[in-house]
Amino acid sequence: MLPNATSPRRFPPSPHPVPGAFRAEYLPEITNDSVCPVDAKEELLDECESIWKQMEECQGKLMLLGTETLLKSDAKLSLLMMRVKALTAEYNQWQKRSPEILSTNPDVLLALGKEELQKVKNDLEMVLSTVQSKNKQLEEDLKREQQWHKEQEQILDALNGIEEETKTQVEQLSKKSLNTRAFHELHNKMLKLKIYKEDLLNALGAFLEEHFPLPEKGGSAKKENSSEKPAVELITLHEILEILINKLMSTPHEPYVTINDSFWPPYIELLLRYGIALRHPEDPNRIRLEAFHM
């Protein structure tokens, strides 16, 4: 469609677009010294003015053309049909039209080309800055992970040293028997700790058995109004906790336990909700006991 006479003047884009495959560091810095000469600018403006006057004349001729008298009932439909025809004609004209160079002046083309190159260079520099910032963040994350790994290795070495030292002390006490009194006291303390541990486990088992019984008598998952025997026997909450504790203490590097049909789902949700157990971040069917002793 032709623009209105009062619409702002819009000049076409550069006839020679610059590909975006150039790298920013290979583009020379474009300074303001390479500006378009005055004569070239005047020539380009004169050409644009001439083209604009031709468009205004064509639009004036179209506005002076008379319109056919239409019936009131068919006026809207006829106007729409005319608009469709006009748009179709304009579309066909644009399809047949090939890009034309607005000016053949080498100075004008050189200035436009440098301007496009400067834009492409600025875009590439922005992309490069973004990538460098992301790489810097990744390097910082890698350093933190390496520092954490180093600290864990130091802790492991310290624990191994303590273990070796303890073994050495026990061997010396058992072989030389230089301090039998201290050995007997330590032995008595260990016995007391074992008894205390058993008392705690018995008290925990009694508490869990009283307040957290299995869903049905017999410890099996049964459906309502069904006389069939279940295929899997449910285990108590006490047994679940015992499994988790044993797994954590025996293999601390792999403390996760796979949930099977013998684990009653409400007990699993109870342990997860109150922070007693944690779910595996990648496998929801595996849980572990929270390391309260750490």
PDB file of C-alpha atoms in Angstrom:
ATOM      1  CA  MET A   1       0.000   0.000   0.000  1.00  0.00           C
ATOM      2  CA  LEU A   2       1.172   3.508  -0.720  1.00  0.00           C
ATOM      3  CA  PRO A   3       2.040   5.649   2.296  1.00  0.00           C
ATOM      4  CA  ASN A   4       0.079   8.776   3.181  1.00  0.00           C
ATOM      5  CA  ALA A   5       1.436  12.137   2.178  1.00  0.00           C
ATOM      6  CA  THR A   6       1.774  13.076   5.823  1.00  0.00           C
ATOM      7  CA  SER A   7       3.510   9.851   6.913  1.00  0.00           C
ATOM      8  CA  PRO A   8       7.160  10.075   7.975  1.00  0.00           C
ATOM      9  CA  ARG A   9       9.777   9.387   5.386  1.00  0.00           C
ATOM     10  CA  ARG A  10      11.435   5.992   5.696  1.00  0.00           C
ATOM     11  CA  PHE A  11      14.561   5.218   3.760  1.00  0.00           C
ATOM     12  CA  PRO A  12      15.294   1.599   2.750  1.00  0.00           C
ATOM     13  CA  PRO A  13      17.926  -0.421   4.572  1.00  0.00           C
ATOM     14  CA  SER A  14      21.395  -0.948   3.283  1.00  0.00           C
ATOM     15  CA  PRO A  15      21.378  -2.803  -0.073  1.00  0.00           C
ATOM     16  CA  HIS A  16      24.487  -4.737   0.923  1.00  0.00           C
ATOM     17  CA  PRO A  17      23.875  -6.566   4.250  1.00  0.00           C
ATOM     18  CA  VAL A  18      26.975  -7.816   5.957  1.00  0.00           C
ATOM     19  CA  PRO A  19      26.982 -11.508   7.068  1.00  0.00           C
ATOM     20  CA  GLY A  20      27.203 -12.163  10.797  1.00  0.00           C
ATOM     21  CA  ALA A  21      29.881 -14.812  10.502  1.00  0.00           C
ATOM     22  CA  PHE A  22      32.754 -12.373  11.091  1.00  0.00           C
ATOM     23  CA  ARG A  23      34.405 -12.487  14.467  1.00  0.00           C
ATOM     24  CA  ALA A  24      34.547  -9.306  16.510  1.00  0.00           C
ATOM     25  CA  GLU A  25      38.259  -9.503  17.192  1.00  0.00           C
ATOM     26  CA  TYR A  26      39.060  -9.601  13.440  1.00  0.00           C
ATOM     27  CA  LEU A  27      37.069  -6.448  12.642  1.00  0.00           C
ATOM     28  CA  PRO A  28      39.046  -3.220  12.627  1.00  0.00           C
ATOM     29  CA  GLU A  29      37.840  -0.373  14.755  1.00  0.00           C
ATOM     30  CA  ILE A  30      35.658   1.903  12.618  1.00  0.00           C
ATOM     31  CA  THR A  31      36.252   5.521  13.496  1.00  0.00           C
ATOM     32  CA  ASN A  32      34.223   8.593  12.769  1.00  0.00           C
ATOM     33  CA  ASP A  33      36.894   9.805  10.349  1.00  0.00           C
ATOM     34  CA  SER A  34      35.449   7.708   7.487  1.00  0.00           C
ATOM     35  CA  VAL A  35      32.212   9.655   7.115  1.00  0.00           C
ATOM     36  CA  CYS A  36      30.302  10.151   3.895  1.00  0.00           C
ATOM     37  CA  PRO A  37      31.432  13.244   1.928  1.00  0.00           C
ATOM     38  CA  VAL A  38      29.055  16.200   1.699  1.00  0.00           C
ATOM     39  CA  ASP A  39      28.533  15.782  -2.051  1.00  0.00           C
ATOM     40  CA  ALA A  40      27.627  12.102  -1.646  1.00  0.00           C
ATOM     41  CA  LYS A  41      25.127  12.932   1.090  1.00  0.00           C
ATOM     42  CA  GLU A  42      23.526  15.630  -1.007  1.00  0.00           C
ATOM     43  CA  GLU A  43      23.279  13.267  -3.954  1.00  0.00           C
ATOM     44  CA  LEU A  44      21.654  10.570  -1.816  1.00  0.00           C
ATOM     45  CA  LEU A  45      19.161  13.040  -0.323  1.00  0.00           C
ATOM     46  CA  ASP A  46      18.263  14.365  -3.794  1.00  0.00           C
ATOM     47  CA  GLU A  47      17.557  10.842  -5.015  1.00  0.00           C
ATOM     48  CA  CYS A  48      15.362  10.145  -1.977  1.00  0.00           C
ATOM     49  CA  GLU A  49      13.480  13.415  -2.496  1.00  0.00           C
ATOM     50  CA  SER A  50      12.871  12.535  -6.127  1.00  0.00           C
ATOM     51  CA  ILE A  51      11.520   9.082  -5.280  1.00  0.00           C
ATOM     52  CA  TRP A  52       9.344  10.544  -2.536  1.00  0.00           C
ATOM     53  CA  LYS A  53       7.842  13.133  -4.937  1.00  0.00           C
ATOM     54  CA  GLN A  54       6.991  10.368  -7.393  1.00  0.00           C
ATOM     55  CA  MET A  55       5.204   8.433  -4.613  1.00  0.00           C
ATOM     56  CA  GLU A  56       3.252  11.555  -3.616  1.00  0.00           C
ATOM     57  CA  GLU A  57       2.168  12.135  -7.219  1.00  0.00           C
ATOM     58  CA  CYS A  58       0.986   8.537  -7.575  1.00  0.00           C
ATOM     59  CA  GLN A  59      -0.969   8.766  -4.338  1.00  0.00           C
ATOM     60  CA  GLY A  60      -2.567  12.061  -5.416  1.00  0.00           C
ATOM     61  CA  LYS A  61      -3.697  10.488  -8.675  1.00  0.00           C
ATOM     62  CA  LEU A  62      -5.249   7.574  -6.813  1.00  0.00           C
ATOM     63  CA  MET A  63      -7.101   9.902  -4.450  1.00  0.00           C
ATOM     64  CA  LEU A  64      -8.530  11.882  -7.411  1.00  0.00           C
ATOM     65  CA  LEU A  65      -9.979   8.766  -9.025  1.00  0.00           C
ATOM     66  CA  GLY A  66     -13.746   8.639  -8.664  1.00  0.00           C
ATOM     67  CA  THR A  67     -15.453   5.861  -6.788  1.00  0.00           C
ATOM     68  CA  GLU A  68     -18.434   3.932  -8.090  1.00  0.00           C
ATOM     69  CA  THR A  69     -21.825   4.500  -6.540  1.00  0.00           C
ATOM     70  CA  LEU A  70     -22.695   1.449  -4.481  1.00  0.00           C
ATOM     71  CA  LEU A  71     -25.882   0.273  -2.854  1.00  0.00           C
ATOM     72  CA  LYS A  72     -25.957   0.762   0.898  1.00  0.00           C
ATOM     73  CA  SER A  73     -26.381  -2.962   1.512  1.00  0.00           C
ATOM     74  CA  ASP A  74     -23.405  -3.927  -0.670  1.00  0.00           C
ATOM     75  CA  ALA A  75     -21.113  -1.021   0.232  1.00  0.00           C
ATOM     76  CA  LYS A  76     -19.187  -2.812   3.002  1.00  0.00           C
ATOM     77  CA  LEU A  77     -18.742  -6.019   1.020  1.00  0.00           C
ATOM     78  CA  SER A  78     -17.654  -4.133  -2.092  1.00  0.00           C
ATOM     79  CA  LEU A  79     -15.125  -2.078  -0.110  1.00  0.00           C
ATOM     80  CA  LEU A  80     -13.680  -5.232   1.384  1.00  0.00           C
ATOM     81  CA  MET A  81     -13.426  -6.871  -2.047  1.00  0.00           C
ATOM     82  CA  MET A  82     -11.684  -3.802  -3.433  1.00  0.00           C
ATOM     83  CA  ARG A  83      -9.268  -3.850  -0.520  1.00  0.00           C
ATOM     84  CA  VAL A  84      -8.516  -7.530  -1.123  1.00  0.00           C
ATOM     85  CA  LYS A  85      -7.813  -6.842  -4.773  1.00  0.00           C
ATOM     86  CA  ALA A  86      -5.550  -3.917  -3.914  1.00  0.00           C
ATOM     87  CA  LEU A  87      -3.621  -5.954  -1.363  1.00  0.00           C
ATOM     88  CA  THR A  88      -3.302  -8.849  -3.814  1.00  0.00           C
ATOM     89  CA  ALA A  89      -1.985  -6.549  -6.532  1.00  0.00           C
ATOM     90  CA  GLU A  90       0.472  -4.985  -4.126  1.00  0.00           C
ATOM     91  CA  TYR A  91       1.613  -8.425  -2.961  1.00  0.00           C
ATOM     92  CA  ASN A  92       2.226  -9.538  -6.560  1.00  0.00           C
ATOM     93  CA  GLN A  93       4.186  -6.379  -7.284  1.00  0.00           C
ATOM     94  CA  TRP A  94       6.412  -6.911  -4.262  1.00  0.00           C
ATOM     95  CA  GLN A  95       6.981 -10.552  -5.281  1.00  0.00           C
ATOM     96  CA  LYS A  96       8.121  -9.529  -8.749  1.00  0.00           C
ATOM     97  CA  ARG A  97      10.239  -6.641  -7.540  1.00  0.00           C
ATOM     98  CA  SER A  98      13.959  -7.182  -7.043  1.00  0.00           C
ATOM     99  CA  PRO A  99      16.124  -5.131  -4.688  1.00  0.00           C
ATOM    100  CA  GLU A 100      17.573  -2.037  -6.272  1.00  0.00           C
ATOM    101  CA  ILE A 101      20.594  -0.066  -5.263  1.00  0.00           C
ATOM    102  CA  LEU A 102      19.491   3.358  -4.127  1.00  0.00           C
ATOM    103  CA  SER A 103      22.789   4.962  -5.005  1.00  0.00           C
ATOM    104  CA  THR A 104      25.764   3.899  -7.045  1.00  0.00           C
ATOM    105  CA  ASN A 105      28.117   6.407  -5.436  1.00  0.00           C
ATOM    106  CA  PRO A 106      31.070   4.413  -4.025  1.00  0.00           C
ATOM    107  CA  ASP A 107      31.490   6.820  -1.110  1.00  0.00           C
ATOM    108  CA  VAL A 108      27.882   6.298  -0.013  1.00  0.00           C
ATOM    109  CA  LEU A 109      28.147   2.517  -0.379  1.00  0.00           C
ATOM    110  CA  LEU A 110      31.437   2.505   1.564  1.00  0.00           C
ATOM    111  CA  ALA A 111      29.928   4.519   4.426  1.00  0.00           C
ATOM    112  CA  LEU A 112      26.857   2.262   4.597  1.00  0.00           C
ATOM    113  CA  GLY A 113      29.024  -0.853   4.534  1.00  0.00           C
ATOM    114  CA  LYS A 114      31.176   0.436   7.384  1.00  0.00           C
ATOM    115  CA  GLU A 115      28.084   1.260   9.407  1.00  0.00           C
ATOM    116  CA  GLU A 116      26.739  -2.281   8.970  1.00  0.00           C
ATOM    117  CA  LEU A 117      30.136  -3.733   9.881  1.00  0.00           C
ATOM    118  CA  GLN A 118      30.217  -1.616  13.033  1.00  0.00           C
ATOM    119  CA  LYS A 119      26.772  -2.914  14.048  1.00  0.00           C
ATOM    120  CA  VAL A 120      27.817  -6.530  13.461  1.00  0.00           C
ATOM    121  CA  LYS A 121      31.019  -5.956  15.436  1.00  0.00           C
ATOM    122  CA  ASN A 122      29.086  -4.488  18.383  1.00  0.00           C
ATOM    123  CA  ASP A 123      26.725  -7.488  18.391  1.00  0.00           C
ATOM    124  CA  LEU A 124      29.617  -9.953  18.312  1.00  0.00           C
ATOM    125  CA  GLU A 125      31.397  -8.125  21.127  1.00  0.00           C
ATOM    126  CA  MET A 126      28.226  -8.349  23.241  1.00  0.00           C
ATOM    127  CA  VAL A 127      27.983 -12.108  22.584  1.00  0.00           C
ATOM    128  CA  LEU A 128      31.666 -12.544  23.421  1.00  0.00           C
ATOM    129  CA  SER A 129      31.234 -10.657  26.692  1.00  0.00           C
ATOM    130  CA  THR A 130      28.283 -12.865  27.644  1.00  0.00           C
ATOM    131  CA  VAL A 131      30.212 -16.069  26.900  1.00  0.00           C
ATOM    132  CA  GLN A 132      33.240 -14.864  28.851  1.00  0.00           C
ATOM    133  CA  SER A 133      31.057 -14.005  31.845  1.00  0.00           C
ATOM    134  CA  LYS A 134      29.481 -17.464  31.767  1.00  0.00           C
ATOM    135  CA  ASN A 135      32.895 -19.136  31.514  1.00  0.00           C
ATOM    136  CA  LYS A 136      34.097 -17.122  34.502  1.00  0.00           C
ATOM    137  CA  GLN A 137      31.114 -18.274  36.557  1.00  0.00           C
ATOM    138  CA  LEU A 138      31.768 -21.896  35.589  1.00  0.00           C
ATOM    139  CA  GLU A 139      35.418 -21.548  36.607  1.00  0.00           C
ATOM    140  CA  GLU A 140      34.385 -20.195  40.013  1.00  0.00           C
ATOM    141  CA  ASP A 141      31.973 -23.104  40.492  1.00  0.00           C
ATOM    142  CA  LEU A 142      34.724 -25.548  39.547  1.00  0.00           C
ATOM    143  CA  LYS A 143      37.101 -23.993  42.085  1.00  0.00           C
ATOM    144  CA  ARG A 144      34.479 -24.291  44.846  1.00  0.00           C
ATOM    145  CA  GLU A 145      33.853 -27.935  43.993  1.00  0.00           C
ATOM    146  CA  GLN A 146      37.573 -28.659  43.979  1.00  0.00           C
ATOM    147  CA  GLN A 147      37.977 -26.943  47.353  1.00  0.00           C
ATOM    148  CA  TRP A 148      35.100 -28.983  48.805  1.00  0.00           C
ATOM    149  CA  HIS A 149      36.629 -32.187  47.436  1.00  0.00           C
ATOM    150  CA  LYS A 150      39.973 -31.292  48.961  1.00  0.00           C
ATOM    151  CA  GLU A 151      38.379 -30.640  52.362  1.00  0.00           C
ATOM    152  CA  GLN A 152      36.571 -33.983  52.237  1.00  0.00           C
ATOM    153  CA  GLU A 153      39.838 -35.762  51.458  1.00  0.00           C
ATOM    154  CA  GLN A 154      41.500 -34.039  54.411  1.00  0.00           C
ATOM    155  CA  ILE A 155      38.652 -35.132  56.716  1.00  0.00           C
ATOM    156  CA  LEU A 156      38.941 -38.679  55.416  1.00  0.00           C
ATOM    157  CA  ASP A 157      42.697 -38.688  55.987  1.00  0.00           C
ATOM    158  CA  ALA A 158      42.207 -37.375  59.521  1.00  0.00           C
ATOM    159  CA  LEU A 159      39.640 -40.076  60.300  1.00  0.00           C
ATOM    160  CA  ASN A 160      41.919 -42.754  58.881  1.00  0.00           C
ATOM    161  CA  GLY A 161      44.754 -41.434  61.042  1.00  0.00           C
ATOM    162  CA  ILE A 162      42.541 -41.531  64.140  1.00  0.00           C
ATOM    163  CA  GLU A 163      41.493 -45.085  63.307  1.00  0.00           C
ATOM    164  CA  GLU A 164      45.068 -46.236  62.891  1.00  0.00           C
ATOM    165  CA  GLU A 165      46.100 -44.519  66.105  1.00  0.00           C
ATOM    166  CA  THR A 166      43.234 -46.158  67.993  1.00  0.00           C
ATOM    167  CA  LYS A 167      44.144 -49.585  66.635  1.00  0.00           C
ATOM    168  CA  THR A 168      47.736 -49.073  67.662  1.00  0.00           C
ATOM    169  CA  GLN A 169      46.735 -48.073  71.169  1.00  0.00           C
ATOM    170  CA  VAL A 170      44.460 -51.103  71.541  1.00  0.00           C
ATOM    171  CA  GLU A 171      47.183 -53.441  70.324  1.00  0.00           C
ATOM    172  CA  GLN A 172      49.676 -51.943  72.720  1.00  0.00           C
ATOM    173  CA  LEU A 173      47.275 -52.312  75.620  1.00  0.00           C
ATOM    174  CA  SER A 174      46.462 -55.918  74.751  1.00  0.00           C
ATOM    175  CA  LYS A 175      50.084 -56.939  74.237  1.00  0.00           C
ATOM    176  CA  LYS A 176      51.920 -55.162  76.990  1.00  0.00           C
ATOM    177  CA  SER A 177      49.097 -54.976  79.561  1.00  0.00           C
ATOM    178  CA  LEU A 178      50.859 -52.013  81.129  1.00  0.00           C
ATOM    179  CA  ASN A 179      47.646 -50.299  82.047  1.00  0.00           C
ATOM    180  CA  THR A 180      45.200 -53.061  82.875  1.00  0.00           C
ATOM    181  CA  ARG A 181      43.117 -50.809  85.084  1.00  0.00           C
ATOM    182  CA  ALA A 182      42.464 -48.337  82.311  1.00  0.00           C
ATOM    183  CA  PHE A 183      41.784 -51.223  79.973  1.00  0.00           C
ATOM    184  CA  HIS A 184      39.225 -52.705  82.357  1.00  0.00           C
ATOM    185  CA  GLU A 185      37.618 -49.332  82.867  1.00  0.00           C
ATOM    186  CA  LEU A 186      37.377 -48.865  79.112  1.00  0.00           C
ATOM    187  CA  HIS A 187      35.980 -52.366  78.768  1.00  0.00           C
ATOM    188  CA  ASN A 188      33.391 -51.659  81.448  1.00  0.00           C
ATOM    189  CA  LYS A 189      32.414 -48.418  79.722  1.00  0.00           C
ATOM    190  CA  MET A 190      31.963 -50.282  76.449  1.00  0.00           C
ATOM    191  CA  LEU A 191      29.736 -52.841  78.177  1.00  0.00           C
ATOM    192  CA  LYS A 192      27.693 -50.065  79.757  1.00  0.00           C
ATOM    193  CA  LEU A 193      27.353 -48.386  76.389  1.00  0.00           C
ATOM    194  CA  LYS A 194      26.183 -51.639  74.816  1.00  0.00           C
ATOM    195  CA  ILE A 195      23.632 -52.143  77.592  1.00  0.00           C
ATOM    196  CA  TYR A 196      22.486 -48.538  77.267  1.00  0.00           C
ATOM    197  CA  LYS A 197      22.226 -48.986  73.508  1.00  0.00           C
ATOM    198  CA  GLU A 198      20.118 -52.102  73.909  1.00  0.00           C
ATOM    199  CA  ASP A 199      17.874 -50.331  76.420  1.00  0.00           C
ATOM    200  CA  LEU A 200      17.404 -47.452  74.011  1.00  0.00           C
ATOM    201  CA  LEU A 201      16.619 -49.787  71.135  1.00  0.00           C
ATOM    202  CA  ASN A 202      14.142 -51.739  73.279  1.00  0.00           C
ATOM    203  CA  ALA A 203      12.475 -48.524  74.431  1.00  0.00           C
ATOM    204  CA  LEU A 204      12.347 -47.254  70.848  1.00  0.00           C
ATOM    205  CA  GLY A 205      10.895 -50.541  69.652  1.00  0.00           C
ATOM    206  CA  ALA A 206       8.220 -50.536  72.378  1.00  0.00           C
ATOM    207  CA  PHE A 207       7.334 -46.917  71.619  1.00  0.00           C
ATOM    208  CA  LEU A 208       7.076 -47.545  67.878  1.00  0.00           C
ATOM    209  CA  GLU A 209       5.114 -50.743  68.362  1.00  0.00           C
ATOM    210  CA  GLU A 210       2.622 -48.938  70.603  1.00  0.00           C
ATOM    211  CA  HIS A 211       2.166 -45.708  68.636  1.00  0.00           C
ATOM    212  CA  PHE A 212       2.989 -46.797  65.074  1.00  0.00           C
ATOM    213  CA  PRO A 213       1.470 -50.250  64.533  1.00  0.00           C
ATOM    214  CA  LEU A 214       1.083 -51.857  61.137  1.00  0.00           C
ATOM    215  CA  PRO A 215      -2.072 -50.947  59.191  1.00  0.00           C
ATOM    216  CA  GLU A 216      -3.706 -54.338  59.929  1.00  0.00           C
ATOM    217  CA  LYS A 217      -3.161 -57.161  62.333  1.00  0.00           C
ATOM    218  CA  GLY A 218      -0.735 -59.661  60.955  1.00  0.00           C
ATOM    219  CA  GLY A 219       1.501 -57.039  59.289  1.00  0.00           C
ATOM    220  CA  SER A 220       0.233 -57.484  55.736  1.00  0.00           C
ATOM    221  CA  ALA A 221      -1.270 -55.128  53.156  1.00  0.00           C
ATOM    222  CA  LYS A 222      -4.887 -56.260  52.548  1.00  0.00           C
ATOM    223  CA  LYS A 223      -7.530 -54.722  50.339  1.00  0.00           C
ATOM    224  CA  GLU A 224     -10.960 -53.877  51.731  1.00  0.00           C
ATOM    225  CA  ASN A 225     -13.687 -56.490  51.162  1.00  0.00           C
ATOM    226  CA  SER A 226     -11.085 -58.918  49.836  1.00  0.00           C
ATOM    227  CA  SER A 227     -10.344 -62.380  51.204  1.00  0.00           C
ATOM    228  CA  GLU A 228      -7.177 -62.904  49.180  1.00  0.00           C
ATOM    229  CA  LYS A 229      -3.899 -63.173  51.056  1.00  0.00           C
ATOM    230  CA  PRO A 230      -1.370 -60.423  50.267  1.00  0.00           C
ATOM    231  CA  ALA A 231       1.740 -61.247  48.276  1.00  0.00           C
ATOM    232  CA  VAL A 232       4.072 -59.067  50.383  1.00  0.00           C
ATOM    233  CA  GLU A 233       4.411 -58.942  54.176  1.00  0.00           C
ATOM    234  CA  LEU A 234       4.717 -55.411  55.575  1.00  0.00           C
ATOM    235  CA  ILE A 235       7.468 -54.594  58.046  1.00  0.00           C
ATOM    236  CA  THR A 236       7.197 -52.390  61.110  1.00  0.00           C
ATOM    237  CA  LEU A 237       8.495 -48.847  61.447  1.00  0.00           C
ATOM    238  CA  HIS A 238      11.072 -50.173  63.891  1.00  0.00           C
ATOM    239  CA  GLU A 239      12.423 -52.539  61.252  1.00  0.00           C
ATOM    240  CA  ILE A 240      12.517 -49.743  58.658  1.00  0.00           C
ATOM    241  CA  LEU A 241      14.563 -47.558  60.986  1.00  0.00           C
ATOM    242  CA  GLU A 242      16.856 -50.442  61.819  1.00  0.00           C
ATOM    243  CA  ILE A 243      17.484 -51.096  58.125  1.00  0.00           C
ATOM    244  CA  LEU A 244      18.278 -47.424  57.514  1.00  0.00           C
ATOM    245  CA  ILE A 245      20.613 -47.220  60.529  1.00  0.00           C
ATOM    246  CA  ASN A 246      22.498 -50.376  59.605  1.00  0.00           C
ATOM    247  CA  LYS A 247      22.874 -49.199  56.009  1.00  0.00           C
ATOM    248  CA  LEU A 248      24.204 -45.802  57.119  1.00  0.00           C
ATOM    249  CA  MET A 249      26.721 -47.272  59.554  1.00  0.00           C
ATOM    250  CA  SER A 250      27.916 -50.136  57.354  1.00  0.00           C
ATOM    251  CA  THR A 251      28.232 -48.218  54.063  1.00  0.00           C
ATOM    252  CA  PRO A 252      28.315 -44.472  54.823  1.00  0.00           C
ATOM    253  CA  HIS A 253      29.446 -43.752  51.249  1.00  0.00           C
ATOM    254  CA  GLU A 254      26.253 -45.397  49.910  1.00  0.00           C
ATOM    255  CA  PRO A 255      23.568 -45.060  52.626  1.00  0.00           C
ATOM    256  CA  TYR A 256      20.511 -45.268  50.356  1.00  0.00           C
ATOM    257  CA  VAL A 257      17.983 -48.098  50.685  1.00  0.00           C
ATOM    258  CA  THR A 258      15.621 -49.093  47.875  1.00  0.00           C
ATOM    259  CA  ILE A 259      11.930 -48.923  48.818  1.00  0.00           C
ATOM    260  CA  ASN A 260      10.019 -52.147  48.091  1.00  0.00           C
ATOM    261  CA  ASP A 261       6.444 -53.308  48.641  1.00  0.00           C
ATOM    262  CA  SER A 262       7.169 -54.330  52.240  1.00  0.00           C
ATOM    263  CA  PHE A 263       7.617 -50.667  53.213  1.00  0.00           C
ATOM    264  CA  TRP A 264       4.269 -49.143  54.177  1.00  0.00           C
ATOM    265  CA  PRO A 265       3.965 -45.799  52.238  1.00  0.00           C
ATOM    266  CA  PRO A 266       2.542 -43.786  55.191  1.00  0.00           C
ATOM    267  CA  TYR A 267       5.619 -44.671  57.265  1.00  0.00           C
ATOM    268  CA  ILE A 268       7.892 -43.510  54.431  1.00  0.00           C
ATOM    269  CA  GLU A 269       6.006 -40.209  54.157  1.00  0.00           C
ATOM    270  CA  LEU A 270       6.217 -39.765  57.938  1.00  0.00           C
ATOM    271  CA  LEU A 271       9.991 -40.182  57.942  1.00  0.00           C
ATOM    272  CA  LEU A 272      10.426 -37.828  54.974  1.00  0.00           C
ATOM    273  CA  ARG A 273       8.086 -35.148  56.323  1.00  0.00           C
ATOM    274  CA  TYR A 274       9.822 -34.846  59.709  1.00  0.00           C
ATOM    275  CA  GLY A 275      13.340 -34.891  58.260  1.00  0.00           C
ATOM    276  CA  ILE A 276      14.271 -38.304  59.660  1.00  0.00           C
ATOM    277  CA  ALA A 277      14.908 -39.685  56.182  1.00  0.00           C
ATOM    278  CA  LEU A 278      15.904 -38.088  52.897  1.00  0.00           C
ATOM    279  CA  ARG A 279      14.949 -39.085  49.381  1.00  0.00           C
ATOM    280  CA  HIS A 280      17.581 -39.666  46.688  1.00  0.00           C
ATOM    281  CA  PRO A 281      17.824 -36.550  44.460  1.00  0.00           C
ATOM    282  CA  GLU A 282      17.669 -38.631  41.257  1.00  0.00           C
ATOM    283  CA  ASP A 283      15.799 -41.804  42.268  1.00  0.00           C
ATOM    284  CA  PRO A 284      12.577 -41.269  44.295  1.00  0.00           C
ATOM    285  CA  ASN A 285      12.437 -44.985  45.120  1.00  0.00           C
ATOM    286  CA  ARG A 286      15.557 -44.760  47.318  1.00  0.00           C
ATOM    287  CA  ILE A 287      15.818 -43.155  50.762  1.00  0.00           C
ATOM    288  CA  ARG A 288      18.500 -42.733  53.387  1.00  0.00           C
ATOM    289  CA  LEU A 289      18.648 -41.881  57.073  1.00  0.00           C
ATOM    290  CA  GLU A 290      19.577 -38.305  58.007  1.00  0.00           C
ATOM    291  CA  ALA A 291      23.174 -38.269  59.300  1.00  0.00           C
ATOM    292  CA  PHE A 292      22.448 -36.907  62.784  1.00  0.00           C
ATOM    293  CA  HIS A 293      25.803 -38.095  64.077  1.00  0.00           C
ATOM    294  CA  MET A 294      27.802 -35.854  61.694  1.00  0.00           C
TER     295      MET A 294
END
